[in-house]
Every structure is written in structure tokens, then in C-alpha cells.
Amino acid sequence: MHFESPIKRRQSRQIMVGNVPVGGGAPISVQSMTNTETCDVAATVAQIRAIQDAGADIVRVSVPSMDAAEAFKAIREQVSVPLVADIHFDYKIALKVAEYGVDCLRINPGNIGNKDRVRAVVDCARDKNIPIRIGVNAGSLEKDLQKKYGEPTPDALVESAFRQIEYFDELDFQEFKLSLKASDIFMTVEAYRKIASQIDNPLHLGITEAGGFRSGTVKSSIGLGLLLMDGIGDTLRVSLAADPVQEVKVGWDMLRSLKLRNRGINFIACPSCSRQNFDVVKTMNELEERLEDIKVSMDVAVIGCVVNGPGEAKEADLGLAGGSPNNLVYLDGKPNTKVKNETLVDDLERMIREKAAAKEKEESNLIAKS
Ligand code: SF4
């Protein structure tokens, strides 16, 4: 179960978003975005912390006005995670948040305005050592491109991106990453594939306005999954009409599924059937909820009976194979303890926590030695 991902990642140059490297072989970072009122500093700080606790490497905050820029200053002082400011229409807001310690500026070529404004933002970013995300979005393409293509297309997204890229080249500014988002999977995937072979700047992936929790997760998993399988993508945000904490969890699940990053428990569970010797679904749901705080990566198998139980349980760090009269827990591939249905979840939680603590100790010893 512990084999490496066969995905060969696209070579890209590296930028730093605060202390988080993006591109150049760095782990694919997970992002989310606050949906609180930015001027409500307390609520935004609380949400940023919740997003960070869920495992986000970078958090984006919308800064729609100068009042929000002032709020951003107060927010910046209270959180440690790298912050990206989302700027539309008014380039002066970008200059303001740069003063206030932003770690990356996201600008939208479709609405940031003329070259002088872009140059002002680039000069400021260069001066303060802040990278920029050029965020092209199918919903806000430049008017002339909308006219030229009639509707958003992959080529229209790429052309919009290249206008900024060429101008950034003229200004000799390479500290940027790029996103080309659409809510349509085919358009997004094609646009990213087209641009991936033409530039070496890091790419930020996302299917924009993907939908609600379930449909958006499916859409994002297919779209981003295709790109990630191609080795494309240096950072990602799963956009869901849901709690941003869920976006982070889904992002991690995607990366974990593709073995691109590890964090927390990778559960292997059978769907259950009438052969099950304990309630697999209930056990799985309870464990998932109780063990969300575990950060060390480990495989845990929860399998209802002896059909597939021993095989899967042996491959995991800790595995449960249903049996009668008792279920059997495997630890590090070997049968270890018998557990009764009545105390199953409590017993498993305790054993998983013990195993996680041992793994954490092992990992810190390894780091100390290296
Ligand atoms: S492992 Fe056993 S309980 Fe689970 S689905 Fe298969 S046969 Fe059913």
C-alpha cells in the first residue's frame, strides 16, 4: 500500500508564497478562501484559523474595498498562515495590502484595467518581494475576447493569460503563478493542458464555481484529477459552495488518493454487506469524525468480514477484519488484538492514536538524525 505515486510532475519554476514554496518540485499546496465579510475581522480570523487547522497551506481573502484593506491589516497581524489577497477592479487595493504584509496578490486580467495599473502592481510586488497570481476566469474575460470568441473557450482563456504573461515578460517579472478557471471541466482541462507546455511558471488549479458540496467535489475531482494525473498543478483550490474547511479536506483527499501528498488517516473501508460482523458504516463514520485531528499519515483498514478483511488489514498500519465472535485488529501487518463489537470504536480510536503517536515519534527521530 505504501508505493510512491507514478505521476511525473511537470517541471516548473518556484515562487514563494510567504514561507510556502509553490512549483519547482515543492509539494502541491492546498488552498482555500474565506467567505466571511472581510471587514468582520474577528469572523475572518476565526475562519482562517479553522481553514489552517484543516490543513490549508495558504489562505485567500477577498479584499473588495479600501475598508477591507484596512481590515486585512488587522487580520494579517493575527494569523500566521500565508495570505493571498483577491483583488478585482481596483489596483490601488493591491498596493495597499502589499504595504500590510500580504504574501501574494491575485489579480484578474479581465478587470484589473490598463497596462499602467498592472505595471504599478508589478512594480510594487517586485519592490516588496511578493508574487502575483494571474487568475484568468471564464466568467470575467476581457470584453474584446468575449467578442472575438463569442463565448469562453480554452483558447480565449489562454489568450487572456498570455496578454498578462507577455506584459509581465516585458516588465521582466517572473514571480507569478497562473490559473485558468472555468466551471466547465472540459474547458478548464484543455486550457491548462494548452498552457502547461508553453510556460514554466507554477500553475494554480481549480474548477471555478464547481457547485455544492457533493456535485462540486465530483466535478473538481474529475477535472483536477485529470490534470494532476498529467503531472500538471503546483497548488490547488477546490471551489465548493460549502464551508471552506470542506474544500481543504477534499483537496487533501484528492492529493492523498493520487499519492501526491500525505496527511492524516487514509481509510480503507469496505462498503459492507450482509456478511459484515460489525456495523462498518457506523464505525467508519465515527472514526472519521473522531480522528480528524490526526496529522501524521497512516493507512487504517476497516473491513467487515474475513472475505477481504485479513488481506486489507495486513497491508495497513492498523487494520480491522470483522470476525465472529470477535473481530481481529492487525498492527503493522500482524494479528494483534481481538475486539468486541460493543467497544469497537473506542478500542480502535485508542489503538489508532497510539499508533499515530508512535509514527510521529519515529518521524521526528528521523528528522533529528538527518
Ligand atoms: S469485506 Fe465482507 S462485509 Fe465487506 S463488503 Fe466484502 S463481503 Fe461484505
mmCIF file of C-alpha atoms and ligand atoms in Angstrom:
data_model
loop_
_atom_site.group_PDB
_atom_site.id
_atom_site.type_symbol
_atom_site.label_atom_id
_atom_site.label_comp_id
_atom_site.label_asym_id
_atom_site.label_seq_id
_atom_site.Cartn_x
_atom_site.Cartn_y
_atom_site.Cartn_z
ATOM 1 C CA MET A 1 0.000 0.000 0.000
ATOM 2 C CA HIS A 2 2.914 2.360 0.516
ATOM 3 C CA PHE A 3 4.084 2.649 -3.084
ATOM 4 C CA GLU A 4 5.074 6.016 -4.489
ATOM 5 C CA SER A 5 2.883 7.955 -6.893
ATOM 6 C CA PRO A 6 3.762 7.112 -10.500
ATOM 7 C CA ILE A 7 2.853 10.661 -11.524
ATOM 8 C CA LYS A 8 5.693 12.563 -13.154
ATOM 9 C CA ARG A 9 5.177 16.205 -12.328
ATOM 10 C CA ARG A 10 5.642 18.985 -14.837
ATOM 11 C CA GLN A 11 8.826 20.929 -14.241
ATOM 12 C CA SER A 12 8.074 24.456 -13.141
ATOM 13 C CA ARG A 13 9.952 27.330 -11.625
ATOM 14 C CA GLN A 14 9.407 28.035 -7.965
ATOM 15 C CA ILE A 15 7.864 31.031 -6.255
ATOM 16 C CA MET A 16 7.431 31.590 -2.529
ATOM 17 C CA VAL A 17 4.039 32.448 -1.080
ATOM 18 C CA GLY A 18 5.223 33.548 2.342
ATOM 19 C CA ASN A 19 7.159 30.521 3.573
ATOM 20 C CA VAL A 20 5.344 28.073 1.276
ATOM 21 C CA PRO A 21 7.193 27.111 -1.922
ATOM 22 C CA VAL A 22 4.954 26.720 -4.961
ATOM 23 C CA GLY A 23 6.325 24.912 -8.019
ATOM 24 C CA GLY A 24 9.803 23.626 -8.678
ATOM 25 C CA GLY A 25 9.031 20.195 -7.249
ATOM 26 C CA ALA A 26 7.568 21.508 -3.963
ATOM 27 C CA PRO A 27 4.644 19.557 -2.502
ATOM 28 C CA ILE A 28 1.354 20.606 -4.107
ATOM 29 C CA SER A 29 -0.073 23.132 -1.690
ATOM 30 C CA VAL A 30 -3.721 23.169 -0.651
ATOM 31 C CA GLN A 31 -5.586 26.452 -0.539
ATOM 32 C CA SER A 32 -8.993 27.679 0.402
ATOM 33 C CA MET A 33 -10.664 31.049 0.586
ATOM 34 C CA THR A 34 -12.590 32.767 3.326
ATOM 35 C CA ASN A 35 -16.264 33.540 2.751
ATOM 36 C CA THR A 36 -16.780 35.793 5.729
ATOM 37 C CA GLU A 37 -17.163 39.547 5.406
ATOM 38 C CA THR A 38 -13.505 40.630 5.335
ATOM 39 C CA CYS A 39 -14.377 43.775 7.303
ATOM 40 C CA ASP A 40 -15.557 41.481 10.107
ATOM 41 C CA VAL A 41 -12.037 40.897 11.372
ATOM 42 C CA ALA A 42 -12.935 38.519 14.212
ATOM 43 C CA ALA A 43 -15.033 36.248 11.981
ATOM 44 C CA THR A 44 -12.415 36.233 9.229
ATOM 45 C CA VAL A 45 -9.566 35.466 11.627
ATOM 46 C CA ALA A 46 -11.606 32.620 13.139
ATOM 47 C CA GLN A 47 -12.326 31.189 9.701
ATOM 48 C CA ILE A 48 -8.703 31.479 8.564
ATOM 49 C CA ARG A 49 -7.652 29.553 11.671
ATOM 50 C CA ALA A 50 -10.253 26.852 11.015
ATOM 51 C CA ILE A 51 -9.077 26.552 7.405
ATOM 52 C CA GLN A 52 -5.460 26.359 8.551
ATOM 53 C CA ASP A 53 -6.300 23.734 11.201
ATOM 54 C CA ALA A 54 -7.927 21.620 8.485
ATOM 55 C CA GLY A 55 -4.560 21.559 6.712
ATOM 56 C CA ALA A 56 -4.532 24.524 4.317
ATOM 57 C CA ASP A 57 -1.055 25.716 3.388
ATOM 58 C CA ILE A 58 -2.274 29.059 2.015
ATOM 59 C CA VAL A 59 -5.483 31.039 2.578
ATOM 60 C CA ARG A 60 -7.010 33.564 0.189
ATOM 61 C CA VAL A 61 -9.010 36.521 1.401
ATOM 62 C CA SER A 62 -11.157 38.729 -0.775
ATOM 63 C CA VAL A 63 -10.332 42.423 -0.453
ATOM 64 C CA PRO A 64 -13.118 44.256 -2.298
ATOM 65 C CA SER A 65 -12.669 47.765 -0.863
ATOM 66 C CA MET A 66 -10.260 50.071 0.933
ATOM 67 C CA ASP A 67 -12.137 49.380 4.166
ATOM 68 C CA ALA A 68 -11.490 45.685 3.601
ATOM 69 C CA ALA A 69 -7.808 46.507 3.017
ATOM 70 C CA GLU A 70 -7.694 48.148 6.456
ATOM 71 C CA ALA A 71 -9.387 45.071 7.923
ATOM 72 C CA PHE A 72 -6.818 42.937 6.113
ATOM 73 C CA LYS A 73 -4.087 44.732 8.047
ATOM 74 C CA ALA A 74 -5.667 43.702 11.347
ATOM 75 C CA ILE A 75 -6.252 40.149 10.079
ATOM 76 C CA ARG A 76 -2.641 39.823 8.918
ATOM 77 C CA GLU A 77 -1.430 40.685 12.403
ATOM 78 C CA GLN A 78 -3.433 37.865 13.944
ATOM 79 C CA VAL A 79 -2.720 34.865 11.722
ATOM 80 C CA SER A 80 0.457 33.101 10.669
ATOM 81 C CA VAL A 81 -0.611 31.219 7.526
ATOM 82 C CA PRO A 82 0.429 32.821 4.192
ATOM 83 C CA LEU A 83 -2.348 35.048 2.878
ATOM 84 C CA VAL A 84 -3.280 35.801 -0.713
ATOM 85 C CA ALA A 85 -5.370 38.899 -1.336
ATOM 86 C CA ASP A 86 -8.002 38.601 -4.044
ATOM 87 C CA ILE A 87 -8.129 41.867 -5.946
ATOM 88 C CA HIS A 88 -10.615 42.839 -8.626
ATOM 89 C CA PHE A 89 -11.199 46.174 -10.375
ATOM 90 C CA ASP A 90 -9.206 48.499 -8.100
ATOM 91 C CA TYR A 91 -5.438 48.093 -8.398
ATOM 92 C CA LYS A 92 -4.899 50.578 -5.551
ATOM 93 C CA ILE A 93 -6.201 47.958 -3.123
ATOM 94 C CA ALA A 94 -3.350 45.705 -4.238
ATOM 95 C CA LEU A 95 -0.840 48.437 -3.415
ATOM 96 C CA LYS A 96 -2.426 48.910 -0.015
ATOM 97 C CA VAL A 97 -2.433 45.240 1.056
ATOM 98 C CA ALA A 98 1.153 44.909 -0.192
ATOM 99 C CA GLU A 99 2.031 47.519 2.421
ATOM 100 C CA TYR A 100 0.152 45.493 5.016
ATOM 101 C CA GLY A 101 2.118 42.285 4.579
ATOM 102 C CA VAL A 102 0.213 40.229 2.030
ATOM 103 C CA ASP A 103 2.076 37.114 0.786
ATOM 104 C CA CYS A 104 0.635 37.000 -2.745
ATOM 105 C CA LEU A 105 -1.625 39.194 -4.866
ATOM 106 C CA ARG A 106 -4.276 37.623 -7.049
ATOM 107 C CA ILE A 107 -5.273 39.860 -9.926
ATOM 108 C CA ASN A 108 -7.760 39.180 -12.676
ATOM 109 C CA PRO A 109 -6.629 40.339 -16.126
ATOM 110 C CA GLY A 110 -10.268 40.692 -17.163
ATOM 111 C CA ASN A 111 -10.952 43.541 -14.767
ATOM 112 C CA ILE A 112 -7.725 44.996 -13.356
ATOM 113 C CA GLY A 113 -7.598 47.643 -16.074
ATOM 114 C CA ASN A 114 -4.946 49.107 -18.332
ATOM 115 C CA LYS A 115 -1.233 48.396 -18.533
ATOM 116 C CA ASP A 116 -0.260 51.319 -16.304
ATOM 117 C CA ARG A 117 -2.277 49.827 -13.490
ATOM 118 C CA VAL A 118 -0.782 46.389 -13.975
ATOM 119 C CA ARG A 119 2.684 47.936 -14.067
ATOM 120 C CA ALA A 120 2.018 49.738 -10.776
ATOM 121 C CA VAL A 121 1.034 46.421 -9.162
ATOM 122 C CA VAL A 122 4.064 44.602 -10.611
ATOM 123 C CA ASP A 123 6.476 47.367 -9.516
ATOM 124 C CA CYS A 124 5.072 47.215 -6.029
ATOM 125 C CA ALA A 125 5.202 43.388 -5.924
ATOM 126 C CA ARG A 126 8.812 43.407 -7.105
ATOM 127 C CA ASP A 127 9.748 46.036 -4.573
ATOM 128 C CA LYS A 128 8.205 44.079 -1.711
ATOM 129 C CA ASN A 129 9.164 40.621 -2.953
ATOM 130 C CA ILE A 130 5.568 39.462 -3.308
ATOM 131 C CA PRO A 131 4.475 37.013 -6.011
ATOM 132 C CA ILE A 132 1.357 37.505 -8.093
ATOM 133 C CA ARG A 133 -1.281 35.071 -9.254
ATOM 134 C CA ILE A 134 -2.681 35.876 -12.656
ATOM 135 C CA GLY A 135 -6.162 34.488 -12.212
ATOM 136 C CA VAL A 136 -7.973 34.123 -15.526
ATOM 137 C CA ASN A 137 -11.620 33.209 -15.146
ATOM 138 C CA ALA A 138 -14.087 32.247 -17.883
ATOM 139 C CA GLY A 139 -16.769 34.331 -16.198
ATOM 140 C CA SER A 140 -14.803 37.565 -16.411
ATOM 141 C CA LEU A 141 -12.879 37.515 -19.674
ATOM 142 C CA GLU A 142 -11.894 40.811 -21.281
ATOM 143 C CA LYS A 143 -14.706 42.252 -23.384
ATOM 144 C CA ASP A 144 -12.812 42.101 -26.665
ATOM 145 C CA LEU A 145 -12.020 38.413 -26.115
ATOM 146 C CA GLN A 146 -15.656 37.700 -25.345
ATOM 147 C CA LYS A 147 -16.468 39.350 -28.686
ATOM 148 C CA LYS A 148 -13.709 37.589 -30.588
ATOM 149 C CA TYR A 149 -14.551 34.081 -29.374
ATOM 150 C CA GLY A 150 -18.308 34.587 -28.936
ATOM 151 C CA GLU A 151 -18.196 32.602 -25.688
ATOM 152 C CA PRO A 152 -15.491 31.473 -23.273
ATOM 153 C CA THR A 153 -13.270 28.794 -24.826
ATOM 154 C CA PRO A 154 -9.945 27.234 -23.816
ATOM 155 C CA ASP A 155 -8.206 29.385 -26.444
ATOM 156 C CA ALA A 156 -9.863 32.520 -25.109
ATOM 157 C CA LEU A 157 -8.625 31.702 -21.589
ATOM 158 C CA VAL A 158 -5.124 31.037 -22.874
ATOM 159 C CA GLU A 159 -5.097 34.247 -24.939
ATOM 160 C CA SER A 160 -6.205 36.259 -21.931
ATOM 161 C CA ALA A 161 -3.436 34.681 -19.859
ATOM 162 C CA PHE A 162 -0.799 35.375 -22.499
ATOM 163 C CA ARG A 163 -1.647 39.063 -22.595
ATOM 164 C CA GLN A 164 -0.613 39.306 -18.964
ATOM 165 C CA ILE A 165 2.275 36.875 -19.293
ATOM 166 C CA GLU A 166 3.736 38.847 -22.212
ATOM 167 C CA TYR A 167 3.370 42.076 -20.314
ATOM 168 C CA PHE A 168 4.973 40.528 -17.236
ATOM 169 C CA ASP A 169 7.813 39.359 -19.539
ATOM 170 C CA GLU A 170 8.214 42.931 -20.830
ATOM 171 C CA LEU A 171 8.418 44.093 -17.238
ATOM 172 C CA ASP A 172 10.891 41.290 -16.541
ATOM 173 C CA PHE A 173 8.732 39.892 -13.729
ATOM 174 C CA GLN A 174 8.577 36.113 -13.380
ATOM 175 C CA GLU A 175 7.408 35.755 -9.785
ATOM 176 C CA PHE A 176 3.938 34.662 -10.731
ATOM 177 C CA LYS A 177 1.690 31.655 -10.903
ATOM 178 C CA LEU A 178 -1.259 31.264 -13.158
ATOM 179 C CA SER A 179 -4.774 29.900 -13.061
ATOM 180 C CA LEU A 180 -7.217 29.400 -15.933
ATOM 181 C CA LYS A 181 -10.505 28.515 -14.369
ATOM 182 C CA ALA A 182 -13.890 27.694 -15.810
ATOM 183 C CA SER A 183 -16.848 25.888 -14.307
ATOM 184 C CA ASP A 184 -16.784 23.502 -17.256
ATOM 185 C CA ILE A 185 -14.366 20.607 -16.770
ATOM 186 C CA PHE A 186 -13.525 20.142 -20.449
ATOM 187 C CA MET A 187 -12.735 23.800 -20.944
ATOM 188 C CA THR A 188 -10.619 24.015 -17.805
ATOM 189 C CA VAL A 189 -8.646 20.857 -18.512
ATOM 190 C CA GLU A 190 -7.958 21.815 -22.121
ATOM 191 C CA ALA A 191 -6.906 25.352 -21.176
ATOM 192 C CA TYR A 192 -4.461 24.104 -18.520
ATOM 193 C CA ARG A 193 -3.069 21.455 -20.857
ATOM 194 C CA LYS A 194 -2.520 24.072 -23.580
ATOM 195 C CA ILE A 195 -0.703 26.483 -21.329
ATOM 196 C CA ALA A 196 1.261 23.905 -19.336
ATOM 197 C CA SER A 197 3.551 23.154 -22.259
ATOM 198 C CA GLN A 198 4.111 26.800 -23.161
ATOM 199 C CA ILE A 199 5.288 28.347 -19.893
ATOM 200 C CA ASP A 200 7.225 27.139 -16.888
ATOM 201 C CA ASN A 201 5.553 29.245 -14.221
ATOM 202 C CA PRO A 202 3.713 27.373 -11.482
ATOM 203 C CA LEU A 203 0.052 26.584 -12.087
ATOM 204 C CA HIS A 204 -2.734 27.026 -9.572
ATOM 205 C CA LEU A 205 -5.544 24.556 -10.309
ATOM 206 C CA GLY A 206 -9.242 24.888 -9.761
ATOM 207 C CA ILE A 207 -12.632 24.298 -11.306
ATOM 208 C CA THR A 208 -14.354 27.555 -10.542
ATOM 209 C CA GLU A 209 -17.916 27.672 -9.222
ATOM 210 C CA ALA A 210 -17.894 23.885 -9.252
ATOM 211 C CA GLY A 211 -21.148 23.586 -7.321
ATOM 212 C CA GLY A 212 -22.344 22.389 -3.938
ATOM 213 C CA PHE A 213 -20.514 20.003 -1.663
ATOM 214 C CA ARG A 214 -21.311 16.732 -3.445
ATOM 215 C CA SER A 215 -21.553 17.813 -7.081
ATOM 216 C CA GLY A 216 -18.645 20.240 -6.740
ATOM 217 C CA THR A 217 -16.468 17.578 -5.177
ATOM 218 C CA VAL A 218 -17.193 15.174 -8.012
ATOM 219 C CA LYS A 219 -16.622 17.819 -10.693
ATOM 220 C CA SER A 220 -13.417 19.046 -9.081
ATOM 221 C CA SER A 221 -12.112 15.532 -8.533
ATOM 222 C CA ILE A 222 -12.592 14.643 -12.185
ATOM 223 C CA GLY A 223 -11.200 17.913 -13.557
ATOM 224 C CA LEU A 224 -8.304 18.359 -11.172
ATOM 225 C CA GLY A 225 -7.711 14.599 -11.114
ATOM 226 C CA LEU A 226 -7.139 14.567 -14.880
ATOM 227 C CA LEU A 227 -4.669 17.439 -14.628
ATOM 228 C CA LEU A 228 -2.879 16.076 -11.586
ATOM 229 C CA MET A 229 -2.554 12.695 -13.303
ATOM 230 C CA ASP A 230 -0.858 14.555 -16.169
ATOM 231 C CA GLY A 231 1.586 15.996 -13.652
ATOM 232 C CA ILE A 232 0.057 19.468 -14.031
ATOM 233 C CA GLY A 233 -0.533 21.601 -10.946
ATOM 234 C CA ASP A 234 1.579 23.139 -8.209
ATOM 235 C CA THR A 235 -1.137 24.375 -5.882
ATOM 236 C CA LEU A 236 -4.903 23.894 -5.848
ATOM 237 C CA ARG A 237 -8.154 25.129 -4.513
ATOM 238 C CA VAL A 238 -11.327 23.080 -4.625
ATOM 239 C CA SER A 239 -14.127 25.646 -5.038
ATOM 240 C CA LEU A 240 -17.297 24.486 -3.321
ATOM 241 C CA ALA A 241 -20.469 26.276 -2.334
ATOM 242 C CA ALA A 242 -19.817 24.888 1.141
ATOM 243 C CA ASP A 243 -17.768 25.530 4.270
ATOM 244 C CA PRO A 244 -14.186 26.340 3.136
ATOM 245 C CA VAL A 245 -12.942 23.771 5.655
ATOM 246 C CA GLN A 246 -14.583 21.150 3.432
ATOM 247 C CA GLU A 247 -12.626 22.489 0.450
ATOM 248 C CA VAL A 248 -9.399 21.809 2.282
ATOM 249 C CA LYS A 249 -10.462 18.297 3.261
ATOM 250 C CA VAL A 250 -11.469 17.458 -0.311
ATOM 251 C CA GLY A 251 -8.189 18.908 -1.612
ATOM 252 C CA TRP A 252 -6.255 16.680 0.718
ATOM 253 C CA ASP A 253 -8.301 13.658 -0.189
ATOM 254 C CA MET A 254 -7.506 14.283 -3.861
ATOM 255 C CA LEU A 255 -3.777 14.559 -3.263
ATOM 256 C CA ARG A 256 -3.818 11.573 -0.939
ATOM 257 C CA SER A 257 -5.718 9.467 -3.465
ATOM 258 C CA LEU A 258 -3.072 10.208 -6.083
ATOM 259 C CA LYS A 259 -0.276 9.674 -3.551
ATOM 260 C CA LEU A 260 0.968 13.174 -4.253
ATOM 261 C CA ARG A 261 0.867 14.167 -0.575
ATOM 262 C CA ASN A 262 0.175 12.538 2.713
ATOM 263 C CA ARG A 263 -1.541 13.901 5.760
ATOM 264 C CA GLY A 264 -3.786 12.236 8.279
ATOM 265 C CA ILE A 265 -5.506 8.899 8.008
ATOM 266 C CA ASN A 266 -6.098 7.211 4.697
ATOM 267 C CA PHE A 267 -9.093 4.992 5.445
ATOM 268 C CA ILE A 268 -9.632 1.808 3.514
ATOM 269 C CA ALA A 269 -13.153 0.566 4.211
ATOM 270 C CA CYS A 270 -15.408 -1.947 2.549
ATOM 271 C CA PRO A 271 -18.900 -0.824 1.535
ATOM 272 C CA SER A 272 -20.306 -3.558 3.846
ATOM 273 C CA CYS A 273 -22.931 -6.179 3.085
ATOM 274 C CA SER A 274 -24.885 -8.831 4.946
ATOM 275 C CA ARG A 275 -21.679 -10.717 5.711
ATOM 276 C CA GLN A 276 -20.414 -7.904 7.941
ATOM 277 C CA ASN A 277 -19.641 -8.845 11.536
ATOM 278 C CA PHE A 278 -19.959 -5.276 12.797
ATOM 279 C CA ASP A 279 -21.613 -2.089 11.533
ATOM 280 C CA VAL A 280 -18.962 -0.931 9.060
ATOM 281 C CA VAL A 281 -20.665 2.302 8.009
ATOM 282 C CA LYS A 282 -21.301 3.494 11.560
ATOM 283 C CA THR A 283 -17.795 2.527 12.682
ATOM 284 C CA MET A 284 -16.226 4.279 9.706
ATOM 285 C CA ASN A 285 -18.231 7.496 10.180
ATOM 286 C CA GLU A 286 -17.472 7.652 13.889
ATOM 287 C CA LEU A 287 -13.770 7.034 13.403
ATOM 288 C CA GLU A 288 -13.512 9.617 10.650
ATOM 289 C CA GLU A 289 -15.167 12.205 12.861
ATOM 290 C CA ARG A 290 -13.206 11.380 15.998
ATOM 291 C CA LEU A 291 -9.795 11.232 14.321
ATOM 292 C CA GLU A 292 -9.850 14.388 12.214
ATOM 293 C CA ASP A 293 -7.116 15.949 14.326
ATOM 294 C CA ILE A 294 -4.511 13.313 13.395
ATOM 295 C CA LYS A 295 -1.920 14.819 11.063
ATOM 296 C CA VAL A 296 0.603 12.010 10.705
ATOM 297 C CA SER A 297 -0.041 9.930 7.606
ATOM 298 C CA MET A 298 -1.200 6.352 8.117
ATOM 299 C CA ASP A 299 -3.374 3.717 6.479
ATOM 300 C CA VAL A 300 -6.260 2.322 8.508
ATOM 301 C CA ALA A 301 -8.420 -0.505 7.136
ATOM 302 C CA VAL A 302 -11.965 -1.130 8.358
ATOM 303 C CA ILE A 303 -13.278 -4.286 6.700
ATOM 304 C CA GLY A 304 -16.465 -6.071 7.678
ATOM 305 C CA CYS A 305 -15.615 -9.753 7.367
ATOM 306 C CA VAL A 306 -12.986 -12.355 6.569
ATOM 307 C CA VAL A 307 -13.615 -12.233 2.807
ATOM 308 C CA ASN A 308 -11.316 -9.243 2.291
ATOM 309 C CA GLY A 309 -10.561 -8.370 5.892
ATOM 310 C CA PRO A 310 -7.252 -10.090 6.606
ATOM 311 C CA GLY A 311 -5.797 -9.162 3.188
ATOM 312 C CA GLU A 312 -6.543 -5.447 3.524
ATOM 313 C CA ALA A 313 -5.836 -5.284 7.256
ATOM 314 C CA LYS A 314 -2.354 -6.743 6.812
ATOM 315 C CA GLU A 315 -1.428 -4.054 4.277
ATOM 316 C CA ALA A 316 -2.462 -1.167 6.545
ATOM 317 C CA ASP A 317 -0.641 0.342 9.523
ATOM 318 C CA LEU A 318 -3.650 -0.733 11.527
ATOM 319 C CA GLY A 319 -6.474 -2.851 10.190
ATOM 320 C CA LEU A 320 -9.659 -4.368 11.466
ATOM 321 C CA ALA A 321 -11.066 -7.546 9.987
ATOM 322 C CA GLY A 322 -14.596 -8.434 11.102
ATOM 323 C CA GLY A 323 -14.958 -11.907 12.616
ATOM 324 C CA SER A 324 -17.248 -13.932 14.847
ATOM 325 C CA PRO A 325 -17.391 -13.998 17.817
ATOM 326 C CA ASN A 326 -14.654 -11.333 17.877
ATOM 327 C CA ASN A 327 -13.097 -9.014 15.335
ATOM 328 C CA LEU A 328 -9.362 -9.039 14.823
ATOM 329 C CA VAL A 329 -7.084 -5.991 14.797
ATOM 330 C CA TYR A 330 -3.865 -6.189 12.796
ATOM 331 C CA LEU A 331 -0.991 -3.936 13.703
ATOM 332 C CA ASP A 332 1.873 -3.461 11.244
ATOM 333 C CA GLY A 333 0.653 -6.428 9.220
ATOM 334 C CA LYS A 334 0.337 -8.878 12.105
ATOM 335 C CA PRO A 335 -2.682 -10.084 14.108
ATOM 336 C CA ASN A 336 -2.594 -8.168 17.387
ATOM 337 C CA THR A 337 -5.797 -7.936 19.430
ATOM 338 C CA LYS A 338 -9.344 -9.262 19.418
ATOM 339 C CA VAL A 339 -12.056 -6.663 19.913
ATOM 340 C CA LYS A 340 -15.760 -6.963 20.711
ATOM 341 C CA ASN A 341 -18.452 -5.140 18.767
ATOM 342 C CA GLU A 342 -19.630 -3.326 21.914
ATOM 343 C CA THR A 343 -16.341 -1.487 22.441
ATOM 344 C CA LEU A 344 -15.108 -1.485 18.864
ATOM 345 C CA VAL A 345 -14.979 2.258 18.120
ATOM 346 C CA ASP A 346 -13.420 3.193 21.469
ATOM 347 C CA ASP A 347 -10.846 0.409 21.189
ATOM 348 C CA LEU A 348 -9.941 1.322 17.643
ATOM 349 C CA GLU A 349 -9.698 5.018 18.412
ATOM 350 C CA ARG A 350 -7.298 4.306 21.274
ATOM 351 C CA MET A 351 -5.129 1.965 19.197
ATOM 352 C CA ILE A 352 -5.043 4.316 16.204
ATOM 353 C CA ARG A 353 -3.999 7.212 18.451
ATOM 354 C CA GLU A 354 -1.243 5.087 19.985
ATOM 355 C CA LYS A 355 -0.006 4.083 16.548
ATOM 356 C CA ALA A 356 -0.163 7.700 15.327
ATOM 357 C CA ALA A 357 1.863 8.879 18.322
ATOM 358 C CA ALA A 358 4.474 6.161 17.669
ATOM 359 C CA LYS A 359 4.683 7.152 13.999
ATOM 360 C CA GLU A 360 5.062 10.810 14.888
ATOM 361 C CA LYS A 361 7.900 9.945 17.257
ATOM 362 C CA GLU A 362 9.584 7.812 14.590
ATOM 363 C CA GLU A 363 9.303 10.638 12.073
ATOM 364 C CA SER A 364 10.708 13.266 14.428
ATOM 365 C CA ASN A 365 13.615 10.928 15.307
ATOM 366 C CA LEU A 366 14.344 10.544 11.603
ATOM 367 C CA ILE A 367 14.264 14.301 11.078
ATOM 368 C CA ALA A 368 16.549 14.816 14.084
ATOM 369 C CA LYS A 369 19.043 12.297 12.684
ATOM 370 C CA SER A 370 19.095 13.716 9.154
HETATM 371 S S1 SF4 B 1 -15.450 -7.393 3.051
HETATM 372 FE FE1 SF4 B 1 -17.067 -8.749 3.750
HETATM 373 S S2 SF4 B 1 -18.546 -7.360 4.710
HETATM 374 FE FE2 SF4 B 1 -17.228 -6.102 3.484
HETATM 375 S S3 SF4 B 1 -18.325 -5.924 1.557
HETATM 376 FE FE3 SF4 B 1 -16.874 -7.606 1.341
HETATM 377 S S4 SF4 B 1 -18.012 -9.421 1.830
HETATM 378 FE FE4 SF4 B 1 -19.204 -7.681 2.595
#
